[in-house]
């Protein structure tokens, strides 16, 4: 059971190189003549690439568990474009290329956003975007070279790699910043297709909201300046109904609220995010279920060498169908220690050792493992 | 005696301050003639935080020959941090980092023909707005 679950976490995305992607590329070519020639010179191509190596211990208590993939690997190639059109219209197109554990190529249209900037304080995006909860998901996402650690906190990972929240959303997103006192008030308000749970993995429903369960959310924060420059604090929430593919299907009202404290200045990096869930069973009548997840990461840059440490933990109620129906919904505790070495401002070499322990819960097999990861990451 | 002492002190202070004054005069912020900004806006413009002046979209442009001086004086950051800041900004907000011109002549030429453009050079040229 756990074997299948672990393998399914890395399910193949090949075949998703869909008509939507082709349409997007065609759209860029079609509209390129109306790019604001006076404002920009061409459309810059940006991206990230990472390759690496990993190995892991075997769970002595569960010898039947399969090994996680080990050895050298191609992480991901992430390419994104930021075309600026006339009339305050802009775009953000991001493509991701990854290899699956089976060695085949997986491609995905990671983001396809069209935005209109009303003023310095407000931009409205439509399309597929990174869901703006917390900090990590929009700040780093597939940009491995930008983040200090090799790995993401597992519960904030992508839907098919350990994440328990919809890391992507298709819909509308209003975002902006405005001066308030010495610092800046930052906000995100968004609404889009609510995810479903299909095959025990969150499905963000890119092609349309088949179950008509919209999801809404917000992120409200403050960026300090002056003595507290680099400090950012925010509150965020997310709410919507999620239907799974059980027989009969369960309907759960997902309700998440959280807070983040981020400090990135004076060579320090302190990242902390907390998520509280109060999910209501809409179909089975089992009431509300509380769960939580958090992580804290500390790092300090010494002339391009940044040692870091992270702890992350989830306590997820298995009576909550939202978690019970997800492969990634098992509670766990992880410690990670690592080192990032910046060869230059666009190239980093990283090493990480982490220890993960998955809880004994109803319907779950407890297991634990240690993992060593090395990563060579660049941005361009 | 007293006046000689003050003359010495004044001369020493002048020698010490001259390089500072020279550095302060090194970076001149200029804009397209039809674009108006204040010196207090410069940091936000070059970090992608301020994109408009009235109804005009602002287009910052970097000057490779003076970037270090500019970043130190106006943004209080290193080139590495500036680059990293723009990577994050571009990745999250879909903004395009400022184009980089090789020197004063290229910047001035670009500023003159591009409405909304903002740049920096080593001395004030004619035909553009100089931000004070």
mmCIF file of N, CA and C in Angstrom, chain B residues 14-123:
data_model
loop_
_atom_site.group_PDB
_atom_site.id
_atom_site.type_symbol
_atom_site.label_atom_id
_atom_site.label_comp_id
_atom_site.label_asym_id
_atom_site.label_seq_id
_atom_site.Cartn_x
_atom_site.Cartn_y
_atom_site.Cartn_z
ATOM 1 N N UNK B 14 38.445 69.960 3.715
ATOM 2 C CA UNK B 14 38.141 70.055 2.288
ATOM 3 C C UNK B 14 38.725 68.856 1.539
ATOM 4 N N UNK B 15 39.981 68.513 1.899
ATOM 5 C CA UNK B 15 40.630 67.363 1.250
ATOM 6 C C UNK B 15 39.856 66.085 1.541
ATOM 7 N N UNK B 16 39.400 65.963 2.803
ATOM 8 C CA UNK B 16 38.655 64.755 3.175
ATOM 9 C C UNK B 16 37.285 64.689 2.499
ATOM 10 N N UNK B 17 36.661 65.836 2.347
ATOM 11 C CA UNK B 17 35.293 65.858 1.815
ATOM 12 C C UNK B 17 35.222 65.837 0.294
ATOM 13 N N UNK B 18 36.301 66.278 -0.339
ATOM 14 C CA UNK B 18 36.260 66.372 -1.803
ATOM 15 C C UNK B 18 35.882 65.052 -2.484
ATOM 16 N N UNK B 19 36.533 63.939 -2.076
ATOM 17 C CA UNK B 19 36.149 62.673 -2.728
ATOM 18 C C UNK B 19 34.681 62.344 -2.512
ATOM 19 N N UNK B 20 34.168 62.676 -1.290
ATOM 20 C CA UNK B 20 32.755 62.408 -1.012
ATOM 21 C C UNK B 20 31.865 63.253 -1.929
ATOM 22 N N UNK B 21 32.234 64.511 -2.060
ATOM 23 C CA UNK B 21 31.438 65.391 -2.912
ATOM 24 C C UNK B 21 31.507 64.921 -4.369
ATOM 25 N N UNK B 22 32.731 64.485 -4.757
ATOM 26 C CA UNK B 22 32.892 64.015 -6.132
ATOM 27 C C UNK B 22 32.018 62.782 -6.364
ATOM 28 N N UNK B 23 32.004 61.830 -5.377
ATOM 29 C CA UNK B 23 31.195 60.633 -5.521
ATOM 30 C C UNK B 23 29.722 60.981 -5.593
ATOM 31 N N UNK B 24 29.337 61.940 -4.722
ATOM 32 C CA UNK B 24 27.922 62.311 -4.687
ATOM 33 C C UNK B 24 27.488 62.876 -6.030
ATOM 34 N N UNK B 25 28.429 63.524 -6.727
ATOM 35 C CA UNK B 25 28.075 64.126 -8.003
ATOM 36 C C UNK B 25 28.219 63.133 -9.160
ATOM 37 N N UNK B 26 28.720 61.946 -8.850
ATOM 38 C CA UNK B 26 29.004 60.975 -9.901
ATOM 39 C C UNK B 26 27.770 60.482 -10.629
ATOM 40 N N UNK B 27 26.693 60.282 -9.882
ATOM 41 C CA UNK B 27 25.507 59.670 -10.468
ATOM 42 C C UNK B 27 24.417 60.717 -10.663
ATOM 43 N N UNK B 28 24.035 60.916 -11.919
ATOM 44 C CA UNK B 28 22.970 61.872 -12.236
ATOM 45 C C UNK B 28 21.773 61.089 -12.766
ATOM 46 N N UNK B 29 20.644 61.276 -12.115
ATOM 47 C CA UNK B 29 19.424 60.575 -12.550
ATOM 48 C C UNK B 29 18.750 61.414 -13.631
ATOM 49 N N UNK B 30 18.429 60.766 -14.732
ATOM 50 C CA UNK B 30 17.768 61.487 -15.829
ATOM 51 C C UNK B 30 16.520 60.724 -16.280
ATOM 52 N N UNK B 31 15.592 61.480 -16.857
ATOM 53 C CA UNK B 31 14.373 60.858 -17.393
ATOM 54 C C UNK B 31 14.067 61.447 -18.765
ATOM 55 N N UNK B 32 13.164 60.800 -19.450
ATOM 56 C CA UNK B 32 12.644 61.336 -20.718
ATOM 57 C C UNK B 32 12.064 62.723 -20.429
ATOM 58 N N UNK B 33 12.182 63.654 -21.360
ATOM 59 C CA UNK B 33 11.719 65.034 -21.109
ATOM 60 C C UNK B 33 10.273 65.131 -20.640
ATOM 61 N N UNK B 34 9.424 64.190 -21.047
ATOM 62 C CA UNK B 34 8.005 64.276 -20.661
ATOM 63 C C UNK B 34 7.695 63.471 -19.393
ATOM 64 N N UNK B 35 8.728 62.987 -18.722
ATOM 65 C CA UNK B 35 8.515 62.143 -17.538
ATOM 66 C C UNK B 35 9.018 62.841 -16.285
ATOM 67 N N UNK B 36 8.175 62.889 -15.276
ATOM 68 C CA UNK B 36 8.557 63.569 -14.040
ATOM 69 C C UNK B 36 8.543 62.593 -12.868
ATOM 70 N N UNK B 37 9.666 62.514 -12.162
ATOM 71 C CA UNK B 37 9.737 61.714 -10.933
ATOM 72 C C UNK B 37 10.514 62.516 -9.892
ATOM 73 N N UNK B 38 10.473 62.048 -8.654
ATOM 74 C CA UNK B 38 11.278 62.702 -7.620
ATOM 75 C C UNK B 38 12.434 61.778 -7.250
ATOM 76 N N UNK B 39 13.447 62.366 -6.625
ATOM 77 C CA UNK B 39 14.609 61.558 -6.227
ATOM 78 C C UNK B 39 14.194 60.445 -5.272
ATOM 79 N N UNK B 40 13.154 60.709 -4.488
ATOM 80 C CA UNK B 40 12.678 59.698 -3.537
ATOM 81 C C UNK B 40 12.038 58.488 -4.203
ATOM 82 N N UNK B 41 11.711 58.639 -5.491
ATOM 83 C CA UNK B 41 11.075 57.517 -6.206
ATOM 84 C C UNK B 41 12.093 56.558 -6.814
ATOM 85 N N UNK B 42 13.351 57.006 -6.896
ATOM 86 C CA UNK B 42 14.340 56.250 -7.672
ATOM 87 C C UNK B 42 14.479 54.799 -7.198
ATOM 88 N N UNK B 43 14.588 54.603 -5.886
ATOM 89 C CA UNK B 43 14.774 53.244 -5.360
ATOM 90 C C UNK B 43 13.603 52.348 -5.757
ATOM 91 N N UNK B 44 12.392 52.844 -5.535
ATOM 92 C CA UNK B 44 11.205 52.035 -5.856
ATOM 93 C C UNK B 44 11.107 51.745 -7.356
ATOM 94 N N UNK B 45 11.509 52.709 -8.171
ATOM 95 C CA UNK B 45 11.440 52.494 -9.633
ATOM 96 C C UNK B 45 12.404 51.390 -10.065
ATOM 97 N N UNK B 46 13.622 51.441 -9.535
ATOM 98 C CA UNK B 46 14.622 50.457 -9.956
ATOM 99 C C UNK B 46 14.462 49.104 -9.255
ATOM 100 N N UNK B 47 13.560 49.011 -8.309
ATOM 101 C CA UNK B 47 13.252 47.702 -7.707
ATOM 102 C C UNK B 47 11.898 47.173 -8.174
ATOM 103 N N UNK B 48 11.294 47.874 -9.124
ATOM 104 C CA UNK B 48 10.027 47.394 -9.682
ATOM 105 C C UNK B 48 8.827 47.647 -8.799
ATOM 106 N N UNK B 49 8.984 48.470 -7.769
ATOM 107 C CA UNK B 49 7.881 48.741 -6.847
ATOM 108 C C UNK B 49 7.008 49.905 -7.333
ATOM 109 N N UNK B 50 7.614 50.802 -8.089
ATOM 110 C CA UNK B 50 6.852 51.918 -8.663
ATOM 111 C C UNK B 50 6.931 51.794 -10.181
ATOM 112 N N UNK B 51 5.770 51.633 -10.800
ATOM 113 C CA UNK B 51 5.748 51.379 -12.241
ATOM 114 C C UNK B 51 5.132 52.525 -13.040
ATOM 115 N N UNK B 52 4.499 53.460 -12.334
ATOM 116 C CA UNK B 52 3.807 54.534 -13.047
ATOM 117 C C UNK B 52 4.136 55.908 -12.462
ATOM 118 N N UNK B 53 4.130 56.904 -13.362
ATOM 119 C CA UNK B 53 4.196 58.289 -12.922
ATOM 120 C C UNK B 53 3.045 58.986 -13.625
ATOM 121 N N UNK B 54 2.008 59.311 -12.887
ATOM 122 C CA UNK B 54 0.772 59.769 -13.526
ATOM 123 C C UNK B 54 0.238 58.617 -14.368
ATOM 124 N N UNK B 55 -0.006 58.885 -15.637
ATOM 125 C CA UNK B 55 -0.481 57.805 -16.497
ATOM 126 C C UNK B 55 0.631 57.165 -17.309
ATOM 127 N N UNK B 56 1.860 57.569 -17.057
ATOM 128 C CA UNK B 56 2.974 57.052 -17.854
ATOM 129 C C UNK B 56 3.623 55.846 -17.203
ATOM 130 N N UNK B 57 3.827 54.818 -18.005
ATOM 131 C CA UNK B 57 4.510 53.642 -17.486
ATOM 132 C C UNK B 57 6.012 53.901 -17.459
ATOM 133 N N UNK B 58 6.638 53.672 -16.317
ATOM 134 C CA UNK B 58 8.064 53.959 -16.161
ATOM 135 C C UNK B 58 8.910 52.784 -16.650
ATOM 136 N N UNK B 59 10.028 53.121 -17.293
ATOM 137 C CA UNK B 59 10.920 52.081 -17.823
ATOM 138 C C UNK B 59 12.344 52.366 -17.340
ATOM 139 N N UNK B 60 12.747 51.776 -16.239
ATOM 140 C CA UNK B 60 14.112 51.996 -15.758
ATOM 141 C C UNK B 60 15.121 51.311 -16.676
ATOM 142 N N UNK B 61 16.282 51.918 -16.808
ATOM 143 C CA UNK B 61 17.339 51.317 -17.634
ATOM 144 C C UNK B 61 18.663 51.466 -16.891
ATOM 145 N N UNK B 62 19.424 50.367 -16.826
ATOM 146 C CA UNK B 62 20.693 50.375 -16.094
ATOM 147 C C UNK B 62 21.847 50.805 -17.000
ATOM 148 N N UNK B 63 22.867 51.328 -16.356
ATOM 149 C CA UNK B 63 24.068 51.790 -17.039
ATOM 150 C C UNK B 63 25.243 50.958 -16.511
ATOM 151 N N UNK B 64 25.731 50.017 -17.326
ATOM 152 C CA UNK B 64 26.751 49.060 -16.853
ATOM 153 C C UNK B 64 27.993 49.755 -16.313
ATOM 154 N N UNK B 65 28.351 50.882 -16.911
ATOM 155 C CA UNK B 65 29.597 51.540 -16.494
ATOM 156 C C UNK B 65 29.473 52.233 -15.137
ATOM 157 N N UNK B 66 28.254 52.409 -14.665
ATOM 158 C CA UNK B 66 28.063 53.125 -13.395
ATOM 159 C C UNK B 66 27.178 52.371 -12.410
ATOM 160 N N UNK B 67 26.926 51.112 -12.694
ATOM 161 C CA UNK B 67 25.919 50.407 -11.897
ATOM 162 C C UNK B 67 26.314 50.288 -10.426
ATOM 163 N N UNK B 68 27.584 49.992 -10.165
ATOM 164 C CA UNK B 68 28.013 49.829 -8.769
ATOM 165 C C UNK B 68 27.790 51.116 -7.966
ATOM 166 N N UNK B 69 28.215 52.252 -8.548
ATOM 167 C CA UNK B 69 28.050 53.536 -7.847
ATOM 168 C C UNK B 69 26.572 53.827 -7.608
ATOM 169 N N UNK B 70 25.771 53.580 -8.629
ATOM 170 C CA UNK B 70 24.332 53.855 -8.516
ATOM 171 C C UNK B 70 23.693 52.976 -7.437
ATOM 172 N N UNK B 71 24.000 51.702 -7.481
ATOM 173 C CA UNK B 71 23.374 50.787 -6.510
ATOM 174 C C UNK B 71 23.770 51.144 -5.082
ATOM 175 N N UNK B 72 25.021 51.519 -4.910
ATOM 176 C CA UNK B 72 25.485 51.891 -3.569
ATOM 177 C C UNK B 72 24.796 53.154 -3.079
ATOM 178 N N UNK B 73 24.720 54.135 -3.968
ATOM 179 C CA UNK B 73 24.204 55.434 -3.552
ATOM 180 C C UNK B 73 22.685 55.454 -3.390
ATOM 181 N N UNK B 74 21.977 54.892 -4.351
ATOM 182 C CA UNK B 74 20.518 55.029 -4.338
ATOM 183 C C UNK B 74 19.768 53.820 -3.770
ATOM 184 N N UNK B 75 20.330 52.630 -3.914
ATOM 185 C CA UNK B 75 19.598 51.446 -3.465
ATOM 186 C C UNK B 75 20.236 50.787 -2.247
ATOM 187 N N UNK B 76 21.443 51.204 -1.918
ATOM 188 C CA UNK B 76 22.155 50.641 -0.778
ATOM 189 C C UNK B 76 22.218 49.111 -0.875
ATOM 190 N N UNK B 77 22.588 48.629 -2.034
ATOM 191 C CA UNK B 77 22.724 47.177 -2.175
ATOM 192 C C UNK B 77 23.822 46.827 -3.179
ATOM 193 N N UNK B 78 24.276 45.576 -3.107
ATOM 194 C CA UNK B 78 25.312 45.112 -4.027
ATOM 195 C C UNK B 78 24.670 44.670 -5.340
ATOM 196 N N UNK B 79 25.513 44.493 -6.340
ATOM 197 C CA UNK B 79 25.010 44.042 -7.638
ATOM 198 C C UNK B 79 24.370 42.659 -7.506
ATOM 199 N N UNK B 80 24.971 41.820 -6.684
ATOM 200 C CA UNK B 80 24.446 40.467 -6.487
ATOM 201 C C UNK B 80 23.053 40.496 -5.867
ATOM 202 N N UNK B 81 22.882 41.355 -4.881
ATOM 203 C CA UNK B 81 21.587 41.443 -4.217
ATOM 204 C C UNK B 81 20.534 42.057 -5.154
ATOM 205 N N UNK B 82 20.983 43.016 -5.944
ATOM 206 C CA UNK B 82 20.088 43.654 -6.918
ATOM 207 C C UNK B 82 19.590 42.617 -7.930
ATOM 208 N N UNK B 83 20.519 41.822 -8.416
ATOM 209 C CA UNK B 83 20.171 40.781 -9.387
ATOM 210 C C UNK B 83 19.206 39.769 -8.771
ATOM 211 N N UNK B 84 19.514 39.370 -7.554
ATOM 212 C CA UNK B 84 18.665 38.395 -6.853
ATOM 213 C C UNK B 84 17.263 38.970 -6.607
ATOM 214 N N UNK B 85 17.230 40.255 -6.252
ATOM 215 C CA UNK B 85 15.954 40.908 -5.994
ATOM 216 C C UNK B 85 15.086 40.913 -7.257
ATOM 217 N N UNK B 86 15.715 41.180 -8.408
ATOM 218 C CA UNK B 86 14.962 41.217 -9.660
ATOM 219 C C UNK B 86 14.510 39.830 -10.106
ATOM 220 N N UNK B 87 15.332 38.832 -9.812
ATOM 221 C CA UNK B 87 14.920 37.459 -10.153
ATOM 222 C C UNK B 87 13.638 37.119 -9.408
ATOM 223 N N UNK B 88 13.605 37.441 -8.119
ATOM 224 C CA UNK B 88 12.403 37.155 -7.322
ATOM 225 C C UNK B 88 11.208 37.966 -7.819
ATOM 226 N N UNK B 89 11.465 39.225 -8.127
ATOM 227 C CA UNK B 89 10.382 40.109 -8.566
ATOM 228 C C UNK B 89 9.805 39.641 -9.902
ATOM 229 N N UNK B 90 10.702 39.307 -10.794
ATOM 230 C CA UNK B 90 10.282 38.862 -12.120
ATOM 231 C C UNK B 90 9.528 37.542 -12.032
ATOM 232 N N UNK B 91 10.036 36.635 -11.210
ATOM 233 C CA UNK B 91 9.436 35.301 -11.087
ATOM 234 C C UNK B 91 8.042 35.375 -10.472
ATOM 235 N N UNK B 92 7.868 36.234 -9.479
ATOM 236 C CA UNK B 92 6.569 36.284 -8.796
ATOM 237 C C UNK B 92 5.578 37.221 -9.492
ATOM 238 N N UNK B 93 6.084 38.398 -9.898
ATOM 239 C CA UNK B 93 5.169 39.434 -10.369
ATOM 240 C C UNK B 93 5.152 39.624 -11.882
ATOM 241 N N UNK B 94 5.979 38.856 -12.596
ATOM 242 C CA UNK B 94 5.951 38.945 -14.051
ATOM 243 C C UNK B 94 6.505 40.240 -14.602
ATOM 244 N N UNK B 95 7.412 40.867 -13.867
ATOM 245 C CA UNK B 95 8.020 42.099 -14.365
ATOM 246 C C UNK B 95 9.337 41.781 -15.070
ATOM 247 N N UNK B 96 9.715 42.635 -15.998
ATOM 248 C CA UNK B 96 10.968 42.443 -16.721
ATOM 249 C C UNK B 96 12.038 43.340 -16.104
ATOM 250 N N UNK B 97 13.201 42.774 -15.745
ATOM 251 C CA UNK B 97 14.271 43.599 -15.154
ATOM 252 C C UNK B 97 14.704 44.694 -16.119
ATOM 253 N N UNK B 98 15.282 45.783 -15.596
ATOM 254 C CA UNK B 98 15.726 46.872 -16.466
ATOM 255 C C UNK B 98 16.737 46.385 -17.501
ATOM 256 N N UNK B 99 16.622 46.930 -18.711
ATOM 257 C CA UNK B 99 17.626 46.633 -19.736
ATOM 258 C C UNK B 99 18.941 47.277 -19.308
ATOM 259 N N UNK B 100 20.048 46.687 -19.726
ATOM 260 C CA UNK B 100 21.349 47.242 -19.342
ATOM 261 C C UNK B 100 22.021 47.844 -20.570
ATOM 262 N N UNK B 101 22.373 49.103 -20.463
ATOM 263 C CA UNK B 101 23.097 49.793 -21.534
ATOM 264 C C UNK B 101 24.571 49.870 -21.141
ATOM 265 N N UNK B 102 25.422 49.978 -22.165
ATOM 266 C CA UNK B 102 26.871 49.868 -21.892
ATOM 267 C C UNK B 102 27.480 51.115 -21.246
ATOM 268 N N UNK B 103 26.910 52.287 -21.519
ATOM 269 C CA UNK B 103 27.510 53.503 -20.975
ATOM 270 C C UNK B 103 26.601 54.699 -21.130
ATOM 271 N N UNK B 104 27.119 55.867 -20.792
ATOM 272 C CA UNK B 104 26.327 57.101 -20.808
ATOM 273 C C UNK B 104 25.653 57.366 -22.155
ATOM 274 N N UNK B 105 26.429 57.214 -23.235
ATOM 275 C CA UNK B 105 25.907 57.571 -24.561
ATOM 276 C C UNK B 105 24.674 56.731 -24.897
ATOM 277 N N UNK B 106 24.757 55.448 -24.633
ATOM 278 C CA UNK B 106 23.621 54.556 -24.930
ATOM 279 C C UNK B 106 22.414 54.887 -24.058
ATOM 280 N N UNK B 107 22.681 55.185 -22.793
ATOM 281 C CA UNK B 107 21.582 55.512 -21.876
ATOM 282 C C UNK B 107 20.899 56.798 -22.335
ATOM 283 N N UNK B 108 21.685 57.803 -22.635
ATOM 284 C CA UNK B 108 21.116 59.103 -23.039
ATOM 285 C C UNK B 108 20.290 58.958 -24.322
ATOM 286 N N UNK B 109 20.833 58.204 -25.255
ATOM 287 C CA UNK B 109 20.112 57.985 -26.521
ATOM 288 C C UNK B 109 18.768 57.293 -26.257
ATOM 289 N N UNK B 110 18.797 56.271 -25.398
ATOM 290 C CA UNK B 110 17.568 55.519 -25.078
ATOM 291 C C UNK B 110 16.544 56.410 -24.361
ATOM 292 N N UNK B 111 17.044 57.198 -23.399
ATOM 293 C CA UNK B 111 16.151 58.060 -22.607
ATOM 294 C C UNK B 111 15.467 59.100 -23.503
ATOM 295 N N UNK B 112 16.224 59.650 -24.436
ATOM 296 C CA UNK B 112 15.670 60.704 -25.305
ATOM 297 C C UNK B 112 14.542 60.175 -26.185
ATOM 298 N N UNK B 113 14.640 58.924 -26.608
ATOM 299 C CA UNK B 113 13.647 58.429 -27.570
ATOM 300 C C UNK B 113 12.576 57.536 -26.923
ATOM 301 N N UNK B 114 12.641 57.326 -25.579
ATOM 302 C CA UNK B 114 11.695 56.408 -24.952
ATOM 303 C C UNK B 114 10.880 57.101 -23.858
ATOM 304 N N UNK B 115 9.619 57.415 -24.125
ATOM 305 C CA UNK B 115 8.777 58.029 -23.081
ATOM 306 C C UNK B 115 8.679 57.116 -21.845
ATOM 307 N N UNK B 116 8.797 57.704 -20.675
ATOM 308 C CA UNK B 116 8.701 56.941 -19.430
ATOM 309 C C UNK B 116 10.017 56.390 -18.935
ATOM 310 N N UNK B 117 11.069 56.552 -19.732
ATOM 311 C CA UNK B 117 12.348 55.932 -19.335
ATOM 312 C C UNK B 117 13.055 56.740 -18.253
ATOM 313 N N UNK B 118 13.779 55.998 -17.405
ATOM 314 C CA UNK B 118 14.536 56.592 -16.293
ATOM 315 C C UNK B 118 15.911 55.937 -16.279
ATOM 316 N N UNK B 119 16.962 56.726 -16.214
ATOM 317 C CA UNK B 119 18.303 56.145 -16.192
ATOM 318 C C UNK B 119 19.255 56.979 -15.365
ATOM 319 N N UNK B 120 20.521 56.626 -15.423
ATOM 320 C CA UNK B 120 21.525 57.383 -14.659
ATOM 321 C C UNK B 120 22.817 57.443 -15.469
ATOM 322 N N UNK B 121 23.467 58.601 -15.372
ATOM 323 C CA UNK B 121 24.703 58.846 -16.126
ATOM 324 C C UNK B 121 25.693 59.592 -15.219
ATOM 325 N N UNK B 122 26.886 59.844 -15.770
ATOM 326 C CA UNK B 122 27.922 60.461 -14.926
ATOM 327 C C UNK B 122 27.862 61.984 -14.920
ATOM 328 N N UNK B 123 27.255 62.587 -15.945
ATOM 329 C CA UNK B 123 27.103 64.052 -15.936
ATOM 330 C C UNK B 123 25.816 64.433 -16.664
#
